[in-house]
Short mmCIF file of C-alpha atoms and ligand atoms in Angstrom, two decimals:
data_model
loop_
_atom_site.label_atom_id
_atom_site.label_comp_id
_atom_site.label_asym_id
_atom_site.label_seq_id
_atom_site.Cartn_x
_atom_site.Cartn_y
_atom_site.Cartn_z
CA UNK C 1 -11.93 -26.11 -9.09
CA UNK C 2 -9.28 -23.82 -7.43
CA UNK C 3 -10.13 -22.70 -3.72
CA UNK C 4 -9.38 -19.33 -5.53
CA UNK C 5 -13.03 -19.86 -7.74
CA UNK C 6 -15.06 -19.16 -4.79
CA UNK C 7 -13.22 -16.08 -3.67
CA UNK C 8 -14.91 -12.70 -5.02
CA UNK C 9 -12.72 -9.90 -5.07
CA UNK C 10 -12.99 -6.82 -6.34
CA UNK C 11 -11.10 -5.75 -9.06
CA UNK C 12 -9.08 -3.01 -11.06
CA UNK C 13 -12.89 -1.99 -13.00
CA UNK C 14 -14.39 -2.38 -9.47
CA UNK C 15 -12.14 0.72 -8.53
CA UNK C 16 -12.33 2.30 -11.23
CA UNK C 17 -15.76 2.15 -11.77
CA UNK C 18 -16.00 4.05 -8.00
CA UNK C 19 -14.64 7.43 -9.75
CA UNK C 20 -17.24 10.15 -8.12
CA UNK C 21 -18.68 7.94 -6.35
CA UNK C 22 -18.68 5.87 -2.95
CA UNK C 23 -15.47 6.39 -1.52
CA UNK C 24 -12.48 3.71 -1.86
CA UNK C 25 -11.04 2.45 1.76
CA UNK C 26 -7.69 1.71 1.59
CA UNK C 27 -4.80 0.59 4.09
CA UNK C 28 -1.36 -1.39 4.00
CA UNK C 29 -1.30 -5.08 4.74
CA UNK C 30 2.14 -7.24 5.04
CA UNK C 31 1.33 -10.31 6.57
CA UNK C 32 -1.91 -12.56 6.74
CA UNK C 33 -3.05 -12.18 9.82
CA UNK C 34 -2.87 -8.43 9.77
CA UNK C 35 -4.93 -9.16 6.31
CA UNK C 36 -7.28 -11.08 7.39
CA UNK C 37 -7.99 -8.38 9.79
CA UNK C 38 -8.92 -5.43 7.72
CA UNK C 39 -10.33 -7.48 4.75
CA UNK C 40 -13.82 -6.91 5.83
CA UNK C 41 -13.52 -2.93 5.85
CA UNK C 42 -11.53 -2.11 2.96
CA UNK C 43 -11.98 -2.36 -0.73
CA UNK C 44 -8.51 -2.24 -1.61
CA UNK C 45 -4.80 -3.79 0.59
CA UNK C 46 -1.66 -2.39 -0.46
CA UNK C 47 1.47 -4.45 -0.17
CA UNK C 48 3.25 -1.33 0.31
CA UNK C 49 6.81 -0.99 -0.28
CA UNK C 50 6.55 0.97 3.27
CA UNK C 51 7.21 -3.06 4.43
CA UNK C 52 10.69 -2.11 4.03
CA UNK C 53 10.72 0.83 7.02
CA UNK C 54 7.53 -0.66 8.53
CA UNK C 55 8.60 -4.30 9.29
CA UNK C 56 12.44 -4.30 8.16
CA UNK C 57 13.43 -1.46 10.02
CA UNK C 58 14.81 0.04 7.13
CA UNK C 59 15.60 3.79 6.83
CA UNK C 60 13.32 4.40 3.81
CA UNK C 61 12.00 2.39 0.45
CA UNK C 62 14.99 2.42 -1.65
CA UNK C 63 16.52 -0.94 -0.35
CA UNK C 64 13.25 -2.90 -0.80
CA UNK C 65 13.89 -6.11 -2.97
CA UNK C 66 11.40 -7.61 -5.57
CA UNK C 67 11.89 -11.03 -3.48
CA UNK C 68 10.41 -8.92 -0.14
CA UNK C 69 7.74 -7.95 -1.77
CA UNK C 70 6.60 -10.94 -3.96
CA UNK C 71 6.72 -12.59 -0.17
CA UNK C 72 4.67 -10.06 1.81
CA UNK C 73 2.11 -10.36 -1.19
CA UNK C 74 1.90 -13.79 -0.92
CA UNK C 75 1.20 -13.71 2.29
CA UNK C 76 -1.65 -10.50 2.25
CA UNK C 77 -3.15 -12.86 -0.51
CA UNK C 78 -3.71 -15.75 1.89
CA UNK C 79 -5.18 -13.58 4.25
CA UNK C 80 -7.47 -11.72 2.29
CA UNK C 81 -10.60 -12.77 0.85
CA UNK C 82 -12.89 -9.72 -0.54
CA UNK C 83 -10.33 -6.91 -0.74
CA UNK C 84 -8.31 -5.69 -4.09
CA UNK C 85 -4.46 -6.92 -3.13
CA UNK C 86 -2.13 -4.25 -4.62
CA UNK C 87 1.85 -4.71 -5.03
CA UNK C 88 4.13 -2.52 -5.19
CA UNK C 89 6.88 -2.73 -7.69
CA UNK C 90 10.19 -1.88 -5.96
CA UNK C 91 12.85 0.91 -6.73
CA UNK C 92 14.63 -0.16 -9.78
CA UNK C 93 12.21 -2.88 -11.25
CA UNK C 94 10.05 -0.42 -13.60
CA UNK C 95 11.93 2.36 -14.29
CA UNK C 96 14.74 1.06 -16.66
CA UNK C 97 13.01 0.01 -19.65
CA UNK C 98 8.87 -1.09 -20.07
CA UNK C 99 10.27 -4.44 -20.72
CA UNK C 100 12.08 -4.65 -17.56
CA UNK C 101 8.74 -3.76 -16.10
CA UNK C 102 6.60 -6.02 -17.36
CA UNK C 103 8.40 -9.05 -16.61
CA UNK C 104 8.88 -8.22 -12.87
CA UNK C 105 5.13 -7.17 -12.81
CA UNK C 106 4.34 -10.29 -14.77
CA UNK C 107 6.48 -11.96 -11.84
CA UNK C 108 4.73 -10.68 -9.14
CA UNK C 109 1.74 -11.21 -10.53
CA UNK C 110 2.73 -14.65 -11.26
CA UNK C 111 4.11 -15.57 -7.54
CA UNK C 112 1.37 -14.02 -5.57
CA UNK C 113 -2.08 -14.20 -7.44
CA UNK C 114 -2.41 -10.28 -7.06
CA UNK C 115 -4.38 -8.32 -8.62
CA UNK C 116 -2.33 -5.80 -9.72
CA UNK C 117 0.88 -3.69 -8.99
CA UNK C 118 1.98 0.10 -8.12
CA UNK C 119 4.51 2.13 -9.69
CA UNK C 120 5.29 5.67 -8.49
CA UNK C 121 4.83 7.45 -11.69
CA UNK C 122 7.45 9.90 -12.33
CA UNK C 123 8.11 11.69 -15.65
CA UNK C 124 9.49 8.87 -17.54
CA UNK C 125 6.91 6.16 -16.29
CA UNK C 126 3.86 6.61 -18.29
CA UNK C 127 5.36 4.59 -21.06
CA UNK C 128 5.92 1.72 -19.05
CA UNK C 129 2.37 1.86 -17.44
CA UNK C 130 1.18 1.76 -21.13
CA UNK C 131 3.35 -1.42 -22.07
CA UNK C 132 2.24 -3.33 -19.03
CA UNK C 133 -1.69 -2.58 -19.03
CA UNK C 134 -1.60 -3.80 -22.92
CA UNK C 135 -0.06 -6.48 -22.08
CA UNK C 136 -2.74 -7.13 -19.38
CA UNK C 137 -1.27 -6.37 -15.96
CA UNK C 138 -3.44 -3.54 -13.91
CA UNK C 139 -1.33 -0.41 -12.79
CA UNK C 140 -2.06 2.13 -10.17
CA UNK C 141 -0.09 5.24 -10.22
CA UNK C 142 1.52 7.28 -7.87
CA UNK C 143 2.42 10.61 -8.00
CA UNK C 144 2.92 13.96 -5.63
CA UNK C 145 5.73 12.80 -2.58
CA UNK C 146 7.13 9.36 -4.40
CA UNK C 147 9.06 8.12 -1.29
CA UNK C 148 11.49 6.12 -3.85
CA UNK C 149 12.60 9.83 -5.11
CA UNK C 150 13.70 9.91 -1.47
CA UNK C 151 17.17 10.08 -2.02
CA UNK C 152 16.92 13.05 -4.88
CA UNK C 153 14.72 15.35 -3.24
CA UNK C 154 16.83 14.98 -0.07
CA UNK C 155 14.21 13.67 2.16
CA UNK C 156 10.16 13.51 2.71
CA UNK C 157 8.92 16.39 1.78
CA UNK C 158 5.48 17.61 0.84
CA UNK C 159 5.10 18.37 -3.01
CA UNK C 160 3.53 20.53 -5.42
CA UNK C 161 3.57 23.97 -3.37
CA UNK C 162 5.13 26.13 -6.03
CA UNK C 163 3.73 26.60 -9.93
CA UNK C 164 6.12 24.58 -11.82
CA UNK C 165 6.41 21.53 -9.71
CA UNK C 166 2.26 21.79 -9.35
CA UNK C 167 1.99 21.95 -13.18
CA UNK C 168 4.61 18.52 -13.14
CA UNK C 169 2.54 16.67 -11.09
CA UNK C 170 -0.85 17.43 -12.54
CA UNK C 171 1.16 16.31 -15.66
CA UNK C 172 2.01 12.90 -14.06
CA UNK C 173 -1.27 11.61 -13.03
CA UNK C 174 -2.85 13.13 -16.07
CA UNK C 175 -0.06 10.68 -17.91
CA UNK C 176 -0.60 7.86 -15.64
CA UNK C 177 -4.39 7.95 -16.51
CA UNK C 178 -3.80 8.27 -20.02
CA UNK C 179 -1.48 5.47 -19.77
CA UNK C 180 -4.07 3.31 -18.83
CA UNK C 181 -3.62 3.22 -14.84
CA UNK C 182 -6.81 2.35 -13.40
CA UNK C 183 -6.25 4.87 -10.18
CA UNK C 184 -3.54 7.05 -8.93
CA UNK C 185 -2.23 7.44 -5.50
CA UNK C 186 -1.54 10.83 -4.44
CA UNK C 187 0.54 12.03 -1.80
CA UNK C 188 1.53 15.12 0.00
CA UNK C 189 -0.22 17.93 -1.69
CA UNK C 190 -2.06 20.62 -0.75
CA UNK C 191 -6.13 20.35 -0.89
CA UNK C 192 -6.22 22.73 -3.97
CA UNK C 193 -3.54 20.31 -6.20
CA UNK C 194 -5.63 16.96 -5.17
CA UNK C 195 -8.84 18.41 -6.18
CA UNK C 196 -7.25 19.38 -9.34
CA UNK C 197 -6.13 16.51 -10.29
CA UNK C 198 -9.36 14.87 -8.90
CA UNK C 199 -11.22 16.79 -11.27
CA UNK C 200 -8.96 16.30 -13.84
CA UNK C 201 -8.23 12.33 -14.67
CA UNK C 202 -10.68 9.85 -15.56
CA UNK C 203 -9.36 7.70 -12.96
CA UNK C 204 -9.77 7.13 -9.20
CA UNK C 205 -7.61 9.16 -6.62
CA UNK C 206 -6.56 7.58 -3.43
CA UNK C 207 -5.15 10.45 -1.07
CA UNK C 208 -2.85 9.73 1.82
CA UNK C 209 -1.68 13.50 2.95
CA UNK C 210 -3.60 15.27 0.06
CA UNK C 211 -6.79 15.94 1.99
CA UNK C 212 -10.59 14.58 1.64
CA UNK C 213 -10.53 16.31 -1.96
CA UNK C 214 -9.70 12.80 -3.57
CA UNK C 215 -12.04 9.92 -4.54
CA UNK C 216 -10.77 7.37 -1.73
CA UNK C 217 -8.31 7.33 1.09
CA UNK C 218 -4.84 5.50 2.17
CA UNK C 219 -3.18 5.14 5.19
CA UNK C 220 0.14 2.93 6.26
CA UNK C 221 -2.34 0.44 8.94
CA UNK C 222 0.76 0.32 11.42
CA UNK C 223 0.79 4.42 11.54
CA UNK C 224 -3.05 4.78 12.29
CA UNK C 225 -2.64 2.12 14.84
CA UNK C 226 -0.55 4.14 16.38
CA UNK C 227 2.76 1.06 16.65
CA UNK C 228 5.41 4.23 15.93
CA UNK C 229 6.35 7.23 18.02
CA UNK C 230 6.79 9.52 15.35
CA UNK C 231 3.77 9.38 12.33
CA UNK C 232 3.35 12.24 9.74
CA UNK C 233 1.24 14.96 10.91
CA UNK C 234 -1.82 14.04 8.88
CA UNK C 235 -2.40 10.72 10.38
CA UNK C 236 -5.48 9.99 12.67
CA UNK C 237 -4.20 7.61 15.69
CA UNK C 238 -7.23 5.38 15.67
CA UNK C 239 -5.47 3.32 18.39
CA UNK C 240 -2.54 3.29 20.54
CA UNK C 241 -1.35 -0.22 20.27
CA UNK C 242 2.22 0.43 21.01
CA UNK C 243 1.27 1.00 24.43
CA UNK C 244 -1.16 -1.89 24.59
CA UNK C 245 1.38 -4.28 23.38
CA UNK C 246 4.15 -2.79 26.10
CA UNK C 247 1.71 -3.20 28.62
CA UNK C 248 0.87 -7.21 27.41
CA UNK C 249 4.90 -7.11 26.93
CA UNK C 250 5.19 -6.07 30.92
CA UNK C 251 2.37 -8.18 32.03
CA UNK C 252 3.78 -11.24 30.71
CA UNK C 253 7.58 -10.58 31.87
CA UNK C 254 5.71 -10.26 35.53
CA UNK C 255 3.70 -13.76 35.05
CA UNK C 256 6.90 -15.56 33.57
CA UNK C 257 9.48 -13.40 36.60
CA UNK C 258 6.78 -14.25 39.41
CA UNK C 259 6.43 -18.12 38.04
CA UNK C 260 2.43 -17.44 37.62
CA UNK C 261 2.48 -18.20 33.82
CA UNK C 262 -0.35 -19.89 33.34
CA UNK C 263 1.27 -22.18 30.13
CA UNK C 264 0.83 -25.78 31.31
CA UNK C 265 0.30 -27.89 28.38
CA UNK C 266 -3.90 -29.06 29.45
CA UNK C 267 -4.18 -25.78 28.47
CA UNK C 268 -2.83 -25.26 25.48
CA UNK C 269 -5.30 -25.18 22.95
CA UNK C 270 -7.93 -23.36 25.13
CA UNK C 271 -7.46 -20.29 23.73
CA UNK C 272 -8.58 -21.76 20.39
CA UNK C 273 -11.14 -19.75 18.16
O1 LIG Q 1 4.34 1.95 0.26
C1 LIG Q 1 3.28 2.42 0.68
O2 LIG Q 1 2.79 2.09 1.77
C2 LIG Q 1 2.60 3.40 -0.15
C3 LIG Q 1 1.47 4.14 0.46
C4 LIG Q 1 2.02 5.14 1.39
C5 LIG Q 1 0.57 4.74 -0.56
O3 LIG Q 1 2.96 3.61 -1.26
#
């Protein structure tokens, strides 16, 4: 048997099956130990295409590769045990054509053992979600701010405030449920559009800046941990470990400056466990 038979996780019906109901904790992950971490209090780990500005320093999501993010979900998958591992599919490797879609899906699904992948459902996506979930890969949507449309919309900017583009993205996630996505991310609306679409699809919403009016919660992990200066204004800080880790940073540069590093090699595995 695989090590992989003993490993209960939940699943895309799990989540879906939580519409209403007890609400869905979810938060990045990149690597495994970062993983392995938050495994025990969430139901769901996205391998967010956020790696790209997160870890790569990158100035937003557009120049995120398939290849970055087949590795970060590798490595999330090692470290997780209980938690749903989510990838997200990349700017450029959906939207083309549903075929096009499904075989990168079907790669990444392939090459890390996840359980399913994201796609930030525009207008022209649903028909792709609908090609892929036949053909037996679970989607999660993603509509309101869609960070990939970064470069048409001229920046991060909250969504949905006037009629029409309220009406367009009620339209979306209706579509993305319809086309068989088992929940839909939504981001940066107002608390009136999220419970709208809340009450209106089938499916699961996961908020991240779109209030407690949806059925479960995201956050980017290194944002509510408080590793960045700057974090949107809807975040909760729920530690300030970029100070921590200056202060470790500044404590060890003293030890190593004053010779008082305590690194000789009879102790090197006492840190163990
Ligand atoms: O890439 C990401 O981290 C995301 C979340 C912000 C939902 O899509």
């Amino acid at each position: 048997m695989s090590r992989h038979a003993d490993i209960r996780r939940l699943t895309a019906p799990d989540i879906r099956a939580r519409k209403g109901g007890e609400p869905i904790v979810c938060l990045t992950a990149y690597t495994a130990p970062m993983a392995a971490i938050l495994d025990p209090h969430c139901d769901l780990l996205l391998v967010g295409d956020s790696v790209g500005m997160v870890v790569h320093g990158l100035p937003n999501t557009v120049g995120v590769t398939l290849d970055m993010m087949i590795l970060h979900g590798q490595a999330v998958m090692r470290g997780s045990r209980r938690a749903m591992v989510v990838v997200d599919m990349p700017f450029g490797s959906y939207e083309g054509s549903a075929e096009v879609a499904y075989a990168n899906a079907a790669r990444i699904m392939k090459e890390t053992g996840c359980n399913a992948v994201k796609v930030e459902a525009g207008p022209t996506v649903a028909a792709n979600i609908d090609y892929m979930v036949r053909r037996g890969i679970p989607v999660m949507g993603h509509v309101g701010l869609r960070p990939q449309a970064v470069m048409v919309e001229g920046g991060f900017k909250a969504k949905g405030k006037a009629g029409e583009e309220r009406r367009l993205i009620l339209d979306e996630a209706r579509a993305a449920a319809e086309a068989g996505a088992f929940a839909v991310v939504v981001e940066g609306v107002a608390e009136g559009l999220a419970r709208e679409i809340t009450d209106a699809i089938p499916v699961p919403t996961i908020g991240i800046g779109a209030s407690a009016g949806c059925d479960g919660q995201i956050l980017v992990t290194d944002d509510m941990l408080g590793l960045f200066d700057w974090t949107p204004k809807f975040v909760r800080r729920y530690a300030d470990l970029k100070a921590e880790i200056a202060a470790a940073a500044a404590s060890y540069s003293a030890d190593v400056r004053a010779r008082t590093f305590p690194g000789e090699a009879e102790t090197y595995f006492s840190n163990k466990g």
